[in-house]
Amino acid sequence: MIAGQRPTRVWAVLGLLLVAWFGLQLAPAHAATGDVEVMEVDASVDRDGALSVEQTMTFEGAPPAELTQRIATVENSVGDAQYRYEISEVTASADGQPLPVAVDDTGEAMVVTIPTEGVAGPVTLSYAVDGAVRTTPDGTMLHWRFLQGLSAPVDDVTVEVGVPGLFSYIDCASGPPNSPTKCVTSSGGTEETSQTPTFTDGPRAANEVVSIEIGFPAGLVSANENLEYRWSLARGFSAEPLPLGLATGLLLLGAIVVWVLHRRAGADLSAGERVERVAEFTPVADGAVDFTVTSDIRPGEVGTMADERVDPVDVLATVLDLAVRGHLRITELPHRSNYAPADWQLERREADTSELQAYERRLLDAVAPIGGEPTRVSQMNEKIADAIPQVQSELYDEMVGHGWYDQRPDSTRNKWQRAAVIGLVLSVALTAVLAIFTTFGMIGLALVIICLGLMFVAQEMPARTAKGAAALRGLNLLSDELHSRTTTELPKGRELEVISRVLPYAVVLGGANRWLDAMVAADDDEGVADSTDLDWFHGPEDWHLADLPDSLRHLLLTLAGVLFTRT
């Protein structure tokens, strides 16, 4: 019997152990020593929005050496907004006796430290909050985390909030700060006699929250929120309806103003059907045509008139024209070797200078002084380059002198460009200020775009007069002829003379290459050197007209480098 009873005893012992283990698992959990067993919060909100909080904490067993609570003074909202709270009147007590409190303001939170070692009975923490009542579409709302940042876990939380009248709604969320869920209970009557919303929750781990919202109808509780906005690029250049609408309106208005300025100061006046011819091809005997200059408009003026700017090519065409008209002779010097760079000399010739314009005379004196030795292009000094700005200035004066413009094109452009640059600088500065301190940075961007548009329009100024518009029409006709006119209809025996007069105009208006080819084709003694066949351009002894295109191309490039490098 004894041996048979042993298995029974073993099974009995195992059964008792299992019962004990399940009993431990199913038994209710108790807070650890030093944890808060019960937290009772008694709060009230006044009509002016002031919130007072009194939280009483009862510990399980002996309290910890100290208790810390971090009360946030900054709470992020939607977008770049944040709410800021002011915490004051922080006190602590135990059994009616005050406790020393250490308060540390970190800028984002008020850290309250209470020495609780050896304290008997519950500990009460009291404080006041300003800024907890926010504006809502239907009135106002109290929003506050009545449990937050506590260094000890809490088993049970009860919150009662006294309010000055009927509330609209209540809500309670608890748990980790970034992912709270609904509280255990939220209750509150709607009768005049029941004005104390009550909330319960727990257990809550250290640093978890119980966040409560209570809505009020308009006029019951005043909002005292302190809503601040953090700066960000998106906020500074907000696309909200007001700033975006103002910026769009300003941009449209600016576009209209810039367009009107362009029409008044940059668009040419109408010349009607009038055409002022500068030069043209006129029929002569036997179906041949001659090139006739019908006005005193020089090639350099033609180029300036065409694009409203004195370009290097305008000055170079003037040098070429002075040579063709007999004031200069250009001589290409023999090459020192096959690899040596070409060089030319400019020699002043005896000719009547009374017909010359002021800019022509100044340019002629610069490249070939009166009574001086022939000037080598390679040896031209900076004094010649120093004369170029004056030549360009006098060319602009000729534009006004001919009645093509009311004001010098360069001075008009400079005036508007200065205004645009000043406006651009101010607009950029204003944009920075608006973006940093407001949400209206878009307005500054609109001003920047307007100023950039003005800078572009300034390049198209000034407007030509009716006479200038008629002259431009004549230049366009001449340009078309230079590009399309056949080069084989020139008077026999006079091809070199006629093409020489055409070349300066073709240099500025286009088509120079085809006229140079025509000059090469006019060579009637192929194989024989043509070093002096042209009165205005001489070459080395073995030079041929076929060399003229390359000679002129190199000459103009070299002269441009010499005359404009220092300007």
Short mmCIF file of N, CA and C in Angstrom, two decimals, residues 79-194:
data_model
loop_
_atom_site.label_atom_id
_atom_site.label_comp_id
_atom_site.label_asym_id
_atom_site.label_seq_id
_atom_site.Cartn_x
_atom_site.Cartn_y
_atom_site.Cartn_z
N GLY A 79 1.43 72.39 -38.26
CA GLY A 79 2.32 73.23 -39.05
C GLY A 79 3.46 73.77 -38.22
N ASP A 80 3.69 75.08 -38.33
CA ASP A 80 4.81 75.72 -37.65
C ASP A 80 4.38 76.42 -36.37
N ALA A 81 3.17 76.15 -35.90
CA ALA A 81 2.66 76.83 -34.71
C ALA A 81 3.01 76.04 -33.45
N GLN A 82 3.09 76.75 -32.34
CA GLN A 82 3.29 76.11 -31.04
C GLN A 82 2.61 76.96 -29.97
N TYR A 83 2.03 76.26 -29.00
CA TYR A 83 1.40 76.93 -27.87
C TYR A 83 2.42 77.05 -26.74
N ARG A 84 2.38 78.20 -26.07
CA ARG A 84 3.28 78.42 -24.95
C ARG A 84 2.44 78.70 -23.69
N TYR A 85 2.81 78.02 -22.61
CA TYR A 85 2.09 78.15 -21.35
C TYR A 85 3.00 78.81 -20.31
N GLU A 86 2.35 79.49 -19.36
CA GLU A 86 3.08 80.09 -18.24
C GLU A 86 2.64 79.40 -16.95
N ILE A 87 3.60 78.82 -16.26
CA ILE A 87 3.34 78.11 -15.00
C ILE A 87 3.78 78.99 -13.83
N SER A 88 2.93 79.12 -12.83
CA SER A 88 3.26 79.97 -11.68
C SER A 88 2.66 79.37 -10.41
N GLU A 89 3.01 80.00 -9.28
CA GLU A 89 2.47 79.63 -7.97
C GLU A 89 2.68 78.14 -7.68
N VAL A 90 3.88 77.66 -7.94
CA VAL A 90 4.18 76.24 -7.71
C VAL A 90 4.48 76.02 -6.22
N THR A 91 3.70 75.15 -5.58
CA THR A 91 3.91 74.81 -4.15
C THR A 91 3.69 73.31 -3.96
N ALA A 92 4.22 72.81 -2.85
CA ALA A 92 4.03 71.39 -2.50
C ALA A 92 3.87 71.28 -0.99
N SER A 93 3.13 70.26 -0.58
CA SER A 93 2.91 70.05 0.87
C SER A 93 2.64 68.58 1.13
N ALA A 94 2.79 68.21 2.41
CA ALA A 94 2.48 66.85 2.86
C ALA A 94 1.86 66.94 4.25
N ASP A 95 0.67 66.40 4.38
CA ASP A 95 -0.05 66.48 5.65
C ASP A 95 -0.18 67.92 6.12
N GLY A 96 -0.41 68.83 5.21
CA GLY A 96 -0.59 70.23 5.56
C GLY A 96 0.68 71.00 5.80
N GLN A 97 1.83 70.32 5.75
CA GLN A 97 3.10 70.99 5.97
C GLN A 97 3.79 71.26 4.63
N PRO A 98 4.24 72.50 4.41
CA PRO A 98 4.88 72.83 3.13
C PRO A 98 6.18 72.06 2.94
N LEU A 99 6.45 71.73 1.70
CA LEU A 99 7.69 71.07 1.32
C LEU A 99 8.50 72.01 0.43
N PRO A 100 9.83 71.99 0.57
CA PRO A 100 10.64 72.82 -0.33
C PRO A 100 10.54 72.30 -1.76
N VAL A 101 10.43 73.21 -2.70
CA VAL A 101 10.27 72.85 -4.11
C VAL A 101 11.38 73.49 -4.92
N ALA A 102 12.04 72.69 -5.76
CA ALA A 102 13.03 73.22 -6.71
C ALA A 102 12.38 73.28 -8.09
N VAL A 103 12.39 74.48 -8.67
CA VAL A 103 11.75 74.70 -9.98
C VAL A 103 12.83 75.13 -10.98
N ASP A 104 12.94 74.38 -12.07
CA ASP A 104 13.93 74.68 -13.11
C ASP A 104 13.21 74.90 -14.44
N ASP A 105 13.35 76.12 -14.96
CA ASP A 105 12.72 76.47 -16.25
C ASP A 105 13.72 76.19 -17.37
N THR A 106 13.46 75.18 -18.20
CA THR A 106 14.37 74.80 -19.28
C THR A 106 14.08 75.54 -20.58
N GLY A 107 13.04 76.35 -20.59
CA GLY A 107 12.64 77.02 -21.83
C GLY A 107 11.52 76.29 -22.53
N GLU A 108 11.48 74.98 -22.39
CA GLU A 108 10.42 74.18 -22.99
C GLU A 108 9.57 73.47 -21.94
N ALA A 109 10.04 73.50 -20.70
CA ALA A 109 9.30 72.84 -19.62
C ALA A 109 9.69 73.44 -18.28
N MET A 110 8.80 73.27 -17.31
CA MET A 110 9.07 73.64 -15.93
C MET A 110 9.27 72.32 -15.17
N VAL A 111 10.50 72.08 -14.72
CA VAL A 111 10.82 70.83 -14.01
C VAL A 111 10.71 71.09 -12.51
N VAL A 112 9.76 70.42 -11.87
CA VAL A 112 9.50 70.59 -10.44
C VAL A 112 10.05 69.37 -9.69
N THR A 113 10.92 69.62 -8.73
CA THR A 113 11.52 68.53 -7.93
C THR A 113 11.09 68.71 -6.47
N ILE A 114 10.49 67.64 -5.90
CA ILE A 114 9.99 67.68 -4.51
C ILE A 114 10.74 66.63 -3.70
N PRO A 115 11.42 67.01 -2.61
CA PRO A 115 12.06 66.01 -1.74
C PRO A 115 10.99 65.29 -0.92
N THR A 116 10.85 64.01 -1.13
CA THR A 116 9.77 63.25 -0.47
C THR A 116 10.28 62.15 0.45
N GLU A 117 11.58 62.07 0.65
CA GLU A 117 12.12 61.01 1.50
C GLU A 117 11.64 61.20 2.94
N GLY A 118 11.06 60.15 3.52
CA GLY A 118 10.60 60.20 4.89
C GLY A 118 9.28 60.89 5.09
N VAL A 119 8.64 61.33 4.00
CA VAL A 119 7.36 62.03 4.12
C VAL A 119 6.27 61.01 4.45
N ALA A 120 5.41 61.39 5.39
CA ALA A 120 4.28 60.53 5.76
C ALA A 120 3.01 61.10 5.17
N GLY A 121 2.21 60.26 4.56
CA GLY A 121 0.94 60.71 4.02
C GLY A 121 1.06 61.18 2.59
N PRO A 122 -0.08 61.59 2.02
CA PRO A 122 -0.10 62.03 0.62
C PRO A 122 0.71 63.32 0.42
N VAL A 123 1.20 63.49 -0.83
CA VAL A 123 1.93 64.70 -1.24
C VAL A 123 1.05 65.46 -2.22
N THR A 124 0.91 66.77 -1.99
CA THR A 124 0.07 67.61 -2.86
C THR A 124 0.95 68.61 -3.60
N LEU A 125 0.79 68.66 -4.93
CA LEU A 125 1.48 69.65 -5.77
C LEU A 125 0.44 70.58 -6.35
N SER A 126 0.65 71.89 -6.19
CA SER A 126 -0.29 72.88 -6.70
C SER A 126 0.45 73.84 -7.63
N TYR A 127 -0.26 74.28 -8.67
CA TYR A 127 0.32 75.28 -9.58
C TYR A 127 -0.81 75.93 -10.37
N ALA A 128 -0.50 77.07 -10.99
CA ALA A 128 -1.46 77.80 -11.83
C ALA A 128 -0.93 77.83 -13.26
N VAL A 129 -1.87 77.81 -14.20
CA VAL A 129 -1.51 77.78 -15.63
C VAL A 129 -2.20 78.94 -16.33
N ASP A 130 -1.42 79.65 -17.15
CA ASP A 130 -1.99 80.69 -18.01
C ASP A 130 -1.71 80.29 -19.46
N GLY A 131 -2.75 80.30 -20.30
CA GLY A 131 -2.58 79.95 -21.70
C GLY A 131 -3.20 78.63 -22.08
N ALA A 132 -3.97 78.00 -21.17
CA ALA A 132 -4.53 76.68 -21.45
C ALA A 132 -5.87 76.72 -22.15
N VAL A 133 -6.48 77.89 -22.32
CA VAL A 133 -7.79 77.99 -22.97
C VAL A 133 -7.58 78.54 -24.39
N ARG A 134 -8.02 77.76 -25.38
CA ARG A 134 -7.79 78.09 -26.79
C ARG A 134 -9.09 78.51 -27.47
N THR A 135 -8.94 79.25 -28.54
CA THR A 135 -10.08 79.66 -29.35
C THR A 135 -10.47 78.54 -30.30
N THR A 136 -11.78 78.28 -30.42
CA THR A 136 -12.30 77.29 -31.37
C THR A 136 -13.37 77.96 -32.22
N PRO A 137 -13.78 77.33 -33.31
CA PRO A 137 -14.82 77.94 -34.15
C PRO A 137 -16.12 78.20 -33.41
N ASP A 138 -16.42 77.37 -32.41
CA ASP A 138 -17.70 77.51 -31.70
C ASP A 138 -17.58 78.18 -30.35
N GLY A 139 -16.40 78.56 -29.94
CA GLY A 139 -16.22 79.18 -28.63
C GLY A 139 -14.79 79.05 -28.18
N THR A 140 -14.60 78.38 -27.03
CA THR A 140 -13.25 78.17 -26.50
C THR A 140 -13.12 76.74 -26.00
N MET A 141 -11.88 76.36 -25.66
CA MET A 141 -11.63 74.99 -25.21
C MET A 141 -10.47 74.99 -24.23
N LEU A 142 -10.68 74.32 -23.08
CA LEU A 142 -9.59 74.06 -22.14
C LEU A 142 -8.84 72.83 -22.60
N HIS A 143 -7.52 72.97 -22.73
CA HIS A 143 -6.68 71.83 -23.12
C HIS A 143 -5.50 71.78 -22.16
N TRP A 144 -5.41 70.66 -21.42
CA TRP A 144 -4.29 70.55 -20.48
C TRP A 144 -4.01 69.08 -20.18
N ARG A 145 -2.71 68.79 -19.99
CA ARG A 145 -2.28 67.46 -19.58
C ARG A 145 -2.16 67.46 -18.05
N PHE A 146 -3.18 66.93 -17.38
CA PHE A 146 -3.19 66.97 -15.91
C PHE A 146 -2.21 65.96 -15.33
N LEU A 147 -1.86 64.95 -16.09
CA LEU A 147 -0.75 64.07 -15.72
C LEU A 147 0.26 64.16 -16.85
N GLN A 148 1.49 64.50 -16.48
CA GLN A 148 2.54 64.59 -17.51
C GLN A 148 3.90 64.64 -16.82
N GLY A 149 4.86 63.98 -17.40
CA GLY A 149 6.24 64.08 -16.96
C GLY A 149 6.51 63.65 -15.54
N LEU A 150 5.67 62.83 -14.93
CA LEU A 150 5.88 62.40 -13.54
C LEU A 150 6.90 61.27 -13.52
N SER A 151 7.83 61.35 -12.57
CA SER A 151 8.92 60.37 -12.52
C SER A 151 8.50 59.02 -11.98
N ALA A 152 7.31 58.91 -11.40
CA ALA A 152 6.85 57.65 -10.82
C ALA A 152 5.61 57.15 -11.56
N PRO A 153 5.42 55.84 -11.66
CA PRO A 153 4.19 55.30 -12.25
C PRO A 153 3.00 55.63 -11.36
N VAL A 154 1.82 55.64 -11.95
CA VAL A 154 0.58 55.92 -11.22
C VAL A 154 -0.40 54.79 -11.50
N ASP A 155 -0.98 54.26 -10.41
CA ASP A 155 -1.91 53.15 -10.58
C ASP A 155 -3.29 53.64 -10.98
N ASP A 156 -3.83 54.62 -10.26
CA ASP A 156 -5.17 55.15 -10.56
C ASP A 156 -5.11 56.67 -10.59
N VAL A 157 -5.79 57.25 -11.61
CA VAL A 157 -5.85 58.71 -11.76
C VAL A 157 -7.30 59.13 -11.80
N THR A 158 -7.64 60.14 -11.01
CA THR A 158 -8.97 60.74 -11.04
C THR A 158 -8.80 62.24 -11.18
N VAL A 159 -9.48 62.82 -12.18
CA VAL A 159 -9.39 64.26 -12.43
C VAL A 159 -10.78 64.85 -12.39
N GLU A 160 -10.96 65.88 -11.57
CA GLU A 160 -12.20 66.65 -11.54
C GLU A 160 -11.87 68.09 -11.86
N VAL A 161 -12.62 68.69 -12.80
CA VAL A 161 -12.35 70.05 -13.25
C VAL A 161 -13.60 70.90 -13.03
N GLY A 162 -13.48 71.88 -12.16
CA GLY A 162 -14.58 72.79 -11.94
C GLY A 162 -14.64 73.84 -13.04
N VAL A 163 -15.83 74.04 -13.60
CA VAL A 163 -16.01 75.00 -14.70
C VAL A 163 -17.08 76.00 -14.31
N PRO A 164 -17.05 77.21 -14.91
CA PRO A 164 -17.97 78.27 -14.47
C PRO A 164 -19.36 78.20 -15.09
N GLY A 165 -19.68 77.18 -15.85
CA GLY A 165 -20.99 77.09 -16.48
C GLY A 165 -21.11 75.83 -17.30
N LEU A 166 -22.17 75.78 -18.10
CA LEU A 166 -22.39 74.60 -18.93
C LEU A 166 -21.29 74.47 -19.98
N PHE A 167 -20.76 73.27 -20.13
CA PHE A 167 -19.73 73.04 -21.14
C PHE A 167 -20.36 72.37 -22.36
N SER A 168 -19.63 72.39 -23.47
CA SER A 168 -20.16 71.85 -24.74
C SER A 168 -19.81 70.39 -24.94
N TYR A 169 -18.60 70.02 -24.59
CA TYR A 169 -18.16 68.64 -24.78
C TYR A 169 -16.95 68.39 -23.90
N ILE A 170 -16.63 67.11 -23.72
CA ILE A 170 -15.43 66.73 -22.98
C ILE A 170 -14.72 65.62 -23.75
N ASP A 171 -13.42 65.52 -23.53
CA ASP A 171 -12.64 64.47 -24.16
C ASP A 171 -11.43 64.19 -23.29
N CYS A 172 -10.99 62.94 -23.29
CA CYS A 172 -9.84 62.56 -22.47
C CYS A 172 -9.03 61.51 -23.22
N ALA A 173 -7.72 61.72 -23.27
CA ALA A 173 -6.81 60.76 -23.90
C ALA A 173 -5.64 60.51 -22.97
N SER A 174 -5.14 59.27 -22.96
CA SER A 174 -4.07 58.93 -22.04
C SER A 174 -3.13 57.93 -22.69
N GLY A 175 -1.92 57.84 -22.10
CA GLY A 175 -0.93 56.91 -22.60
C GLY A 175 0.37 57.60 -22.93
N PRO A 176 1.20 57.01 -23.79
CA PRO A 176 2.44 57.66 -24.20
C PRO A 176 2.13 59.01 -24.86
N PRO A 177 2.99 60.01 -24.67
CA PRO A 177 2.69 61.35 -25.20
C PRO A 177 2.42 61.39 -26.69
N ASN A 178 3.08 60.52 -27.47
CA ASN A 178 2.93 60.58 -28.92
C ASN A 178 1.84 59.67 -29.47
N SER A 179 1.27 58.82 -28.62
CA SER A 179 0.23 57.91 -29.12
C SER A 179 -0.79 57.60 -28.03
N PRO A 180 -1.49 58.62 -27.53
CA PRO A 180 -2.47 58.38 -26.47
C PRO A 180 -3.74 57.73 -27.02
N THR A 181 -4.47 57.07 -26.10
CA THR A 181 -5.76 56.47 -26.45
C THR A 181 -6.81 57.01 -25.48
N LYS A 182 -8.04 56.56 -25.63
CA LYS A 182 -9.12 57.04 -24.79
C LYS A 182 -8.90 56.66 -23.33
N CYS A 183 -9.31 57.57 -22.44
CA CYS A 183 -9.24 57.29 -21.00
C CYS A 183 -10.27 56.22 -20.63
N VAL A 184 -10.12 55.70 -19.41
CA VAL A 184 -11.05 54.66 -18.96
C VAL A 184 -12.47 55.20 -18.89
N THR A 185 -12.66 56.36 -18.23
CA THR A 185 -14.00 56.96 -18.17
C THR A 185 -13.89 58.47 -18.33
N SER A 186 -14.93 59.04 -18.90
CA SER A 186 -15.09 60.50 -19.00
C SER A 186 -16.55 60.78 -18.76
N SER A 187 -16.86 61.61 -17.77
CA SER A 187 -18.26 61.87 -17.45
C SER A 187 -18.43 63.32 -17.05
N GLY A 188 -19.66 63.80 -17.24
CA GLY A 188 -19.98 65.17 -16.85
C GLY A 188 -21.41 65.46 -17.20
N GLY A 189 -22.16 66.06 -16.28
CA GLY A 189 -23.55 66.36 -16.53
C GLY A 189 -23.70 67.60 -17.38
N THR A 190 -24.92 67.84 -17.82
CA THR A 190 -25.22 69.02 -18.62
C THR A 190 -26.21 69.92 -17.92
N GLU A 191 -26.55 69.59 -16.65
CA GLU A 191 -27.47 70.42 -15.90
C GLU A 191 -26.69 71.51 -15.16
N GLU A 192 -27.39 72.55 -14.77
CA GLU A 192 -26.77 73.66 -14.06
C GLU A 192 -26.08 73.17 -12.79
N THR A 193 -26.64 72.11 -12.19
CA THR A 193 -26.10 71.64 -10.91
C THR A 193 -24.93 70.69 -11.07
N SER A 194 -24.61 70.31 -12.29
CA SER A 194 -23.51 69.37 -12.51
C SER A 194 -22.50 70.01 -13.43
#
